[in-house]
Amino acid sequence: MTPTTPRVSATASRPPLLTRPLLLRFVSMVGATVSFFLLLSVVPRYATASGAGLATGALMLSTVLGELAAPRLVARYGYRVALIAGLTLLGAPALVLTVSDGMAWIVAVCLVRGLGFALTLVAGGALTASLIPAERRGEGLALVGLVSGVPSLIALPLGVWLAAHVGYGPVAVAAGMAALAAIVAVPGLPDRERTSGKPVGVLAGLRTGGLMRPGAVFATTALAAGIVVTFLPLAVPAANGTVVAVALFAQPAASTAARWTAGRYGDRHGPARLVVPGLVLSAGGLLITAMTGSPVAVLTGVAVFGTGFGIAQNATLALMYARVPASGYGTVTALWNIAYDGGMGVGAAGFGVLAGVTGYPSAFAVTAALMLVALIPAYRDARTDRGSGTPPTGVATG
């Protein structure tokens, strides 16, 4: 037997990643992503400056509330019903967005669409996790991040451009149709995971240290992400406007590459080993970015931050999925997305107050230092996991 034989055998035994159900899931994923991001920056403009914050606030509030309730709905009605309901609630209100420009109407549309988006995130995320082989979970989640990330990067600026050139109505219709058209792929998806595991509710998840510790670490990195995308254009001198544009592209590009690399590493060595490095790189990148007057420092900082954020995204989600039975995938998806949305929102709001007192460079540095507090749950989690990265199926405790 040659020395290369074991490696060939191991490779051959790896289960396939791109199956027909996963490809069909990508259809609904792209439809929901395009629908959401096409209007994300367009609706605030349609609402005018006085109502922009209210419109976005209503959308995000209903999304978070929907994420709390969605796991129970998914457990009761299955993936397909929940996904169809989510895509419908996300798409149909967009078709009638421009019927009125009254603030009450716009807020109502945003509230319904937020609930729909929450259902697509939780039901779709749980279903996606069940379609990815456990042995390739990290790599699969990285691929999922790419499939959802690229459409969001395109749809966000495209929506603003189209609104300026063809008007709000056509953009709203396009966003609505993107979600509704994706429904055709849902009947080909599995309805629910057959498992003997006891369903894991959101409240149980919130009481479970094995889920909340990596969730807290990820929320900390998401907090910094909200700061970067919101305040970097304001913190960098106007003369370096081109630097901001490049930086805001470099950050998600670095995150995408890091998610893929982290996924492949995590599948082989365990995602638990990557949580602390992801957090430290995120904080270090934000600290470098504090030198807002230096284009080199800004570009280096956002690239380092993006790398850490991508690692944290993949490692925390893979770790949380590994700690529950398949019946708990919906809860993990909800908790992780709440950490994402809540972290970004809290980061943007809190940083604005801090920067008003200290100035942007000091606020970046102080935030980077405060992020390291999350090393406490990260190290405790690493000790609990003992570095194996492959905890037993079931709700982790401790």
Coordinates of C-alpha atoms in Angstrom, one line a residue:
M1 CA 0.0 0.0 0.0
T2 CA 1.4 3.3 -1.0
P3 CA 1.5 6.3 1.5
T4 CA -1.1 8.1 -0.6
T5 CA -3.7 5.4 -0.4
P6 CA -5.4 6.5 2.9
R7 CA -5.8 10.0 1.6
V8 CA -7.4 8.8 -1.6
S9 CA -9.7 6.5 0.4
A10 CA -10.7 9.3 2.7
T11 CA -11.4 11.7 -0.1
A12 CA -13.5 9.1 -1.9
S13 CA -15.6 8.5 1.2
R14 CA -16.6 12.1 1.5
P15 CA -20.4 12.5 0.8
P16 CA -21.4 14.8 -2.1
L17 CA -22.1 18.4 -1.3
L18 CA -24.0 19.7 -4.3
T19 CA -27.2 17.6 -4.3
R20 CA -30.4 18.3 -6.2
P21 CA -32.3 19.4 -3.0
L22 CA -29.5 21.8 -2.1
L23 CA -29.5 23.3 -5.6
L24 CA -33.2 23.8 -5.3
R25 CA -32.7 25.4 -2.0
F26 CA -30.3 27.9 -3.6
V27 CA -33.2 29.0 -5.8
S28 CA -35.3 30.1 -2.9
M29 CA -32.3 31.5 -1.1
V30 CA -31.3 33.8 -4.1
G31 CA -35.0 34.8 -4.5
A32 CA -35.3 35.9 -0.9
T33 CA -32.0 37.6 -0.8
V34 CA -32.6 39.6 -4.0
S35 CA -36.1 40.6 -2.9
F36 CA -34.8 41.8 0.5
F37 CA -31.7 43.7 -0.6
L38 CA -33.2 45.3 -3.7
L39 CA -35.5 47.4 -1.4
L40 CA -33.3 47.7 1.7
S41 CA -31.9 51.1 0.7
V42 CA -34.7 52.0 -1.6
V43 CA -37.6 52.0 0.9
P44 CA -35.9 54.6 3.2
R45 CA -35.5 56.9 0.2
Y46 CA -39.1 56.4 -0.7
A47 CA -40.1 57.1 2.8
T48 CA -38.1 60.4 2.6
A49 CA -35.5 61.5 5.2
S50 CA -38.1 62.0 8.0
G51 CA -39.3 58.5 7.8
A52 CA -36.2 56.6 6.7
G53 CA -35.2 55.5 10.1
L54 CA -38.7 54.4 11.0
A55 CA -39.0 52.3 7.9
T56 CA -35.7 50.5 8.4
G57 CA -36.4 50.2 12.2
A58 CA -39.8 48.5 11.5
L59 CA -38.2 46.1 9.0
M60 CA -35.5 45.0 11.4
L61 CA -37.7 44.9 14.5
S62 CA -40.2 42.6 12.8
T63 CA -37.4 40.5 11.5
V64 CA -36.0 39.9 14.9
L65 CA -39.5 39.2 16.4
G66 CA -40.2 36.8 13.5
E67 CA -36.9 35.0 14.1
L68 CA -38.0 34.4 17.7
A69 CA -41.3 32.8 16.7
A70 CA -40.2 31.0 13.5
P71 CA -38.7 27.9 15.0
R72 CA -42.0 26.9 16.6
L73 CA -43.8 27.5 13.3
V74 CA -41.2 25.4 11.4
A75 CA -41.5 22.6 13.9
R76 CA -45.3 22.6 13.6
Y77 CA -45.8 23.1 9.8
G78 CA -42.6 21.9 8.3
Y79 CA -40.0 23.5 6.0
R80 CA -42.1 23.9 2.9
V81 CA -45.1 25.6 4.4
A82 CA -42.9 28.0 6.4
L83 CA -40.7 28.8 3.3
I84 CA -43.7 29.4 1.1
A85 CA -45.3 31.6 3.7
G86 CA -42.0 33.5 4.2
L87 CA -41.5 34.1 0.5
T88 CA -45.1 35.2 0.1
L89 CA -45.0 37.6 3.0
L90 CA -41.7 39.0 1.7
G91 CA -42.8 39.3 -2.0
A92 CA -46.5 40.2 -2.0
P93 CA -46.3 43.4 0.1
A94 CA -43.5 44.7 -2.2
L95 CA -45.9 44.6 -5.2
V96 CA -48.1 47.2 -3.5
L97 CA -45.5 49.3 -1.7
T98 CA -46.0 52.3 -4.0
V99 CA -49.8 52.2 -3.8
S100 CA -49.3 54.9 -1.1
D101 CA -46.5 57.1 0.1
G102 CA -48.0 57.5 3.5
M103 CA -45.8 56.6 6.4
A104 CA -48.3 54.2 8.0
W105 CA -48.6 52.2 4.8
I106 CA -44.8 52.0 4.3
V107 CA -44.3 50.9 7.9
A108 CA -47.0 48.3 7.5
V109 CA -45.4 46.9 4.4
C110 CA -42.0 46.8 6.2
L111 CA -43.5 45.0 9.2
V112 CA -45.0 42.3 7.0
R113 CA -41.9 41.9 4.9
G114 CA -39.7 41.6 8.0
L115 CA -41.8 38.7 9.2
G116 CA -41.5 37.1 5.8
F117 CA -37.8 37.5 5.7
A118 CA -37.5 36.0 9.2
L119 CA -39.3 32.9 8.1
T120 CA -37.1 32.5 5.0
L121 CA -34.0 32.8 7.2
V122 CA -35.1 30.4 9.9
A123 CA -36.9 27.8 7.8
G124 CA -34.5 28.1 5.0
G125 CA -31.4 28.0 7.3
A126 CA -32.6 25.0 9.2
L127 CA -33.4 23.2 5.9
T128 CA -30.1 24.1 4.4
A129 CA -28.3 22.7 7.5
S130 CA -30.2 19.4 7.1
L131 CA -29.1 19.1 3.5
I132 CA -25.4 19.6 4.2
P133 CA -23.5 16.4 5.3
A134 CA -22.2 16.8 8.8
E135 CA -18.7 15.9 7.6
R136 CA -18.7 18.9 5.2
R137 CA -20.7 21.3 7.3
G138 CA -18.1 24.0 7.4
E139 CA -17.5 23.9 3.7
G140 CA -21.2 23.7 2.9
L141 CA -22.0 26.8 5.1
A142 CA -19.2 28.7 3.3
L143 CA -20.8 27.8 0.0
V144 CA -24.2 28.9 1.3
G145 CA -22.6 32.2 2.4
L146 CA -21.3 32.7 -1.1
V147 CA -24.6 31.9 -2.8
S148 CA -26.5 34.4 -0.6
G149 CA -23.7 37.0 -0.3
V150 CA -23.1 37.6 -4.0
P151 CA -26.7 38.5 -4.8
S152 CA -26.9 40.8 -1.8
L153 CA -23.8 42.7 -2.9
I154 CA -25.3 43.1 -6.4
A155 CA -28.9 43.8 -5.4
L156 CA -28.2 46.5 -2.8
P157 CA -26.6 49.1 -5.1
L158 CA -28.7 47.9 -8.1
G159 CA -31.9 48.8 -6.3
V160 CA -30.7 52.3 -5.6
W161 CA -29.5 52.7 -9.2
L162 CA -32.8 51.4 -10.7
A163 CA -34.9 53.6 -8.4
A164 CA -33.0 56.6 -9.7
H165 CA -33.4 55.6 -13.4
V166 CA -36.7 53.8 -13.7
G167 CA -38.6 54.8 -10.5
Y168 CA -39.6 53.2 -7.3
G169 CA -42.6 51.2 -8.7
P170 CA -40.6 48.9 -11.1
V171 CA -38.0 48.2 -8.4
A172 CA -40.7 47.3 -5.9
V173 CA -42.4 45.0 -8.4
A174 CA -39.0 43.3 -9.3
A175 CA -38.3 42.7 -5.6
G176 CA -41.8 41.2 -5.1
M177 CA -41.5 38.9 -8.1
A178 CA -38.0 37.7 -7.1
A179 CA -39.5 36.2 -3.9
L180 CA -42.7 35.0 -5.4
A181 CA -41.0 33.3 -8.4
A182 CA -38.7 31.4 -6.1
I183 CA -41.8 29.6 -4.6
V184 CA -41.8 27.2 -7.6
A185 CA -38.6 25.5 -6.3
V186 CA -40.0 24.8 -2.8
P187 CA -42.2 21.8 -3.5
G188 CA -39.1 19.9 -4.6
L189 CA -37.5 20.4 -1.1
P190 CA -37.8 18.0 1.8
D191 CA -40.7 18.9 4.2
R192 CA -39.1 18.1 7.5
E193 CA -36.2 16.3 9.0
R194 CA -37.0 12.9 10.4
T195 CA -35.3 12.7 13.7
S196 CA -36.0 11.3 17.2
G197 CA -34.4 14.3 18.8
K198 CA -36.5 16.5 21.1
P199 CA -37.3 19.9 19.5
V200 CA -35.2 22.7 20.9
G201 CA -37.1 25.9 21.6
V202 CA -35.7 29.4 21.5
L203 CA -36.0 29.8 25.3
A204 CA -34.2 26.6 25.8
G205 CA -31.5 27.7 23.4
L206 CA -31.1 31.0 25.3
R207 CA -30.5 29.0 28.5
T208 CA -27.9 26.8 26.9
G209 CA -24.3 27.9 27.4
G210 CA -23.1 25.7 24.5
L211 CA -25.2 27.8 22.1
M212 CA -25.0 31.2 23.8
R213 CA -21.3 31.4 24.2
P214 CA -20.4 31.2 20.5
G215 CA -23.5 33.3 19.8
A216 CA -22.2 36.0 22.1
V217 CA -18.8 35.9 20.4
F218 CA -20.4 36.2 17.0
A219 CA -22.7 39.1 18.1
T220 CA -19.5 40.9 19.2
T221 CA -18.0 40.6 15.7
A222 CA -21.3 41.6 14.1
L223 CA -21.4 44.7 16.4
A224 CA -18.1 45.8 14.7
A225 CA -19.5 45.0 11.3
G226 CA -22.4 47.4 11.9
I227 CA -19.9 50.0 12.9
V228 CA -17.7 49.6 9.8
V229 CA -20.5 49.8 7.2
T230 CA -22.3 52.6 8.9
F231 CA -19.5 54.9 10.1
L232 CA -16.4 54.3 7.9
P233 CA -17.7 56.7 5.2
L234 CA -18.1 59.4 7.9
A235 CA -14.8 58.7 9.7
V236 CA -12.5 58.7 6.7
P237 CA -11.6 62.2 5.5
A238 CA -13.7 63.3 2.4
A239 CA -10.5 63.6 0.4
N240 CA -10.1 59.8 0.6
G241 CA -13.6 59.0 -0.6
T242 CA -12.2 56.4 -3.1
V243 CA -10.5 54.6 -0.2
V244 CA -13.9 54.1 1.5
A245 CA -15.4 52.6 -1.7
V246 CA -12.5 50.2 -2.0
A247 CA -12.6 49.4 1.7
L248 CA -16.3 48.6 1.7
F249 CA -15.7 46.1 -1.1
A250 CA -12.6 44.6 0.5
Q251 CA -14.3 43.9 3.8
P252 CA -17.0 41.5 2.4
A253 CA -14.6 40.1 -0.1
A254 CA -12.2 39.2 2.7
S255 CA -15.1 37.8 4.7
T256 CA -16.2 35.5 1.9
A257 CA -12.7 34.1 1.3
A258 CA -12.2 33.6 5.0
R259 CA -15.6 31.8 5.4
W260 CA -14.5 29.3 2.7
T261 CA -11.1 28.7 4.2
A262 CA -12.5 28.5 7.7
G263 CA -15.1 26.0 6.5
R264 CA -12.6 23.6 5.0
Y265 CA -10.3 23.9 8.0
G266 CA -13.2 23.4 10.5
D267 CA -14.3 20.2 8.7
R268 CA -10.9 18.7 9.2
H269 CA -9.9 20.1 12.6
G270 CA -13.1 21.3 14.3
P271 CA -14.7 24.8 14.2
A272 CA -14.1 25.4 17.9
R273 CA -10.4 26.1 17.3
L274 CA -11.4 29.1 15.0
V275 CA -13.6 31.1 17.3
V276 CA -10.9 32.8 19.3
P277 CA -8.8 33.7 16.2
G278 CA -11.9 35.1 14.5
L279 CA -12.6 37.3 17.4
V280 CA -9.0 38.5 17.8
L281 CA -8.6 39.3 14.1
S282 CA -11.9 41.2 14.1
A283 CA -10.8 43.3 17.1
G284 CA -7.3 43.8 15.6
G285 CA -8.7 44.9 12.3
L286 CA -11.0 47.5 13.9
L287 CA -8.0 48.8 15.9
I288 CA -5.9 49.3 12.8
T289 CA -8.9 51.0 11.1
A290 CA -8.8 53.6 13.9
M291 CA -6.0 55.3 12.0
T292 CA -8.7 56.8 9.7
G293 CA -6.3 59.4 8.2
S294 CA -4.1 56.7 6.6
P295 CA -5.5 55.0 3.5
V296 CA -3.1 52.1 4.0
A297 CA -4.2 51.6 7.6
V298 CA -7.9 51.8 6.6
L299 CA -7.6 49.2 3.8
T300 CA -5.4 46.9 5.9
G301 CA -7.7 47.2 8.9
V302 CA -10.9 46.4 7.0
A303 CA -9.2 43.4 5.3
V304 CA -8.0 42.0 8.6
F305 CA -11.4 42.7 10.2
G306 CA -13.2 41.1 7.2
T307 CA -11.0 38.0 7.6
G308 CA -11.8 37.7 11.3
F309 CA -15.5 38.3 10.7
G310 CA -15.7 35.6 8.0
I311 CA -13.9 33.1 10.3
A312 CA -16.3 33.9 13.2
Q313 CA -19.3 33.6 10.9
N314 CA -18.5 30.1 9.8
A315 CA -17.0 28.8 13.0
T316 CA -19.8 29.9 15.3
L317 CA -22.6 28.7 13.1
A318 CA -21.0 25.3 12.4
L319 CA -20.3 24.9 16.1
M320 CA -23.8 25.8 17.1
Y321 CA -25.3 23.4 14.6
A322 CA -23.1 20.6 15.8
R323 CA -24.4 21.0 19.3
V324 CA -28.1 20.3 18.6
P325 CA -30.0 17.5 17.0
A326 CA -31.5 18.2 13.6
S327 CA -34.8 19.2 15.3
G328 CA -32.9 22.1 16.8
Y329 CA -31.5 23.6 13.5
G330 CA -34.3 26.1 13.4
T331 CA -33.5 27.4 16.8
V332 CA -29.8 27.7 16.1
T333 CA -30.6 29.6 12.9
A334 CA -32.8 32.0 14.7
L335 CA -30.3 32.6 17.6
W336 CA -27.5 33.1 15.2
N337 CA -29.4 35.6 13.0
I338 CA -30.6 37.4 16.1
A339 CA -27.0 37.8 17.1
Y340 CA -26.2 39.1 13.6
D341 CA -29.0 41.6 13.4
G342 CA -28.9 42.6 17.0
G343 CA -25.2 43.0 17.1
M344 CA -25.1 45.2 14.0
G345 CA -28.0 47.4 15.3
V346 CA -26.5 47.8 18.8
G347 CA -23.1 48.5 17.3
A348 CA -24.3 51.2 15.0
A349 CA -26.4 52.9 17.7
G350 CA -23.8 52.7 20.5
F351 CA -20.9 53.7 18.4
G352 CA -22.7 56.9 17.3
V353 CA -23.0 58.0 20.9
L354 CA -19.4 57.1 21.7
A355 CA -18.0 58.8 18.7
G356 CA -19.8 62.0 19.5
V357 CA -17.9 62.1 22.8
T358 CA -14.4 60.8 21.8
G359 CA -14.2 61.3 18.0
Y360 CA -14.0 58.5 15.4
P361 CA -10.4 57.3 15.8
S362 CA -10.7 56.9 19.6
A363 CA -14.1 55.3 19.3
F364 CA -12.7 52.7 16.9
A365 CA -9.9 52.0 19.4
V366 CA -12.1 51.8 22.4
T367 CA -14.6 49.5 20.7
A368 CA -11.7 47.2 19.6
A369 CA -10.6 46.9 23.2
L370 CA -14.1 46.3 24.5
M371 CA -14.6 43.5 21.9
L372 CA -11.9 41.5 23.7
V373 CA -14.2 41.0 26.7
A374 CA -15.8 38.3 24.5
L375 CA -12.6 36.3 25.0
I376 CA -14.1 35.3 28.3
P377 CA -17.0 33.2 26.9
A378 CA -14.8 32.2 24.0
Y379 CA -12.1 30.7 26.2
R380 CA -14.6 29.1 28.5
D381 CA -16.3 27.5 25.5
A382 CA -12.9 26.2 24.3
R383 CA -12.2 24.6 27.6
T384 CA -15.7 23.0 27.7
D385 CA -15.2 21.7 24.2
R386 CA -11.7 20.6 25.0
G387 CA -10.6 21.5 21.5
S388 CA -12.4 18.6 19.9
G389 CA -14.7 20.7 17.7
T390 CA -17.0 17.7 17.4
P391 CA -19.3 17.7 20.4
P392 CA -22.0 15.0 20.6
T393 CA -25.3 15.5 19.0
G394 CA -27.8 17.1 21.4
V395 CA -28.1 20.4 23.2
A396 CA -24.8 21.3 24.7
T397 CA -24.9 22.3 28.3
G398 CA -22.6 24.1 30.7

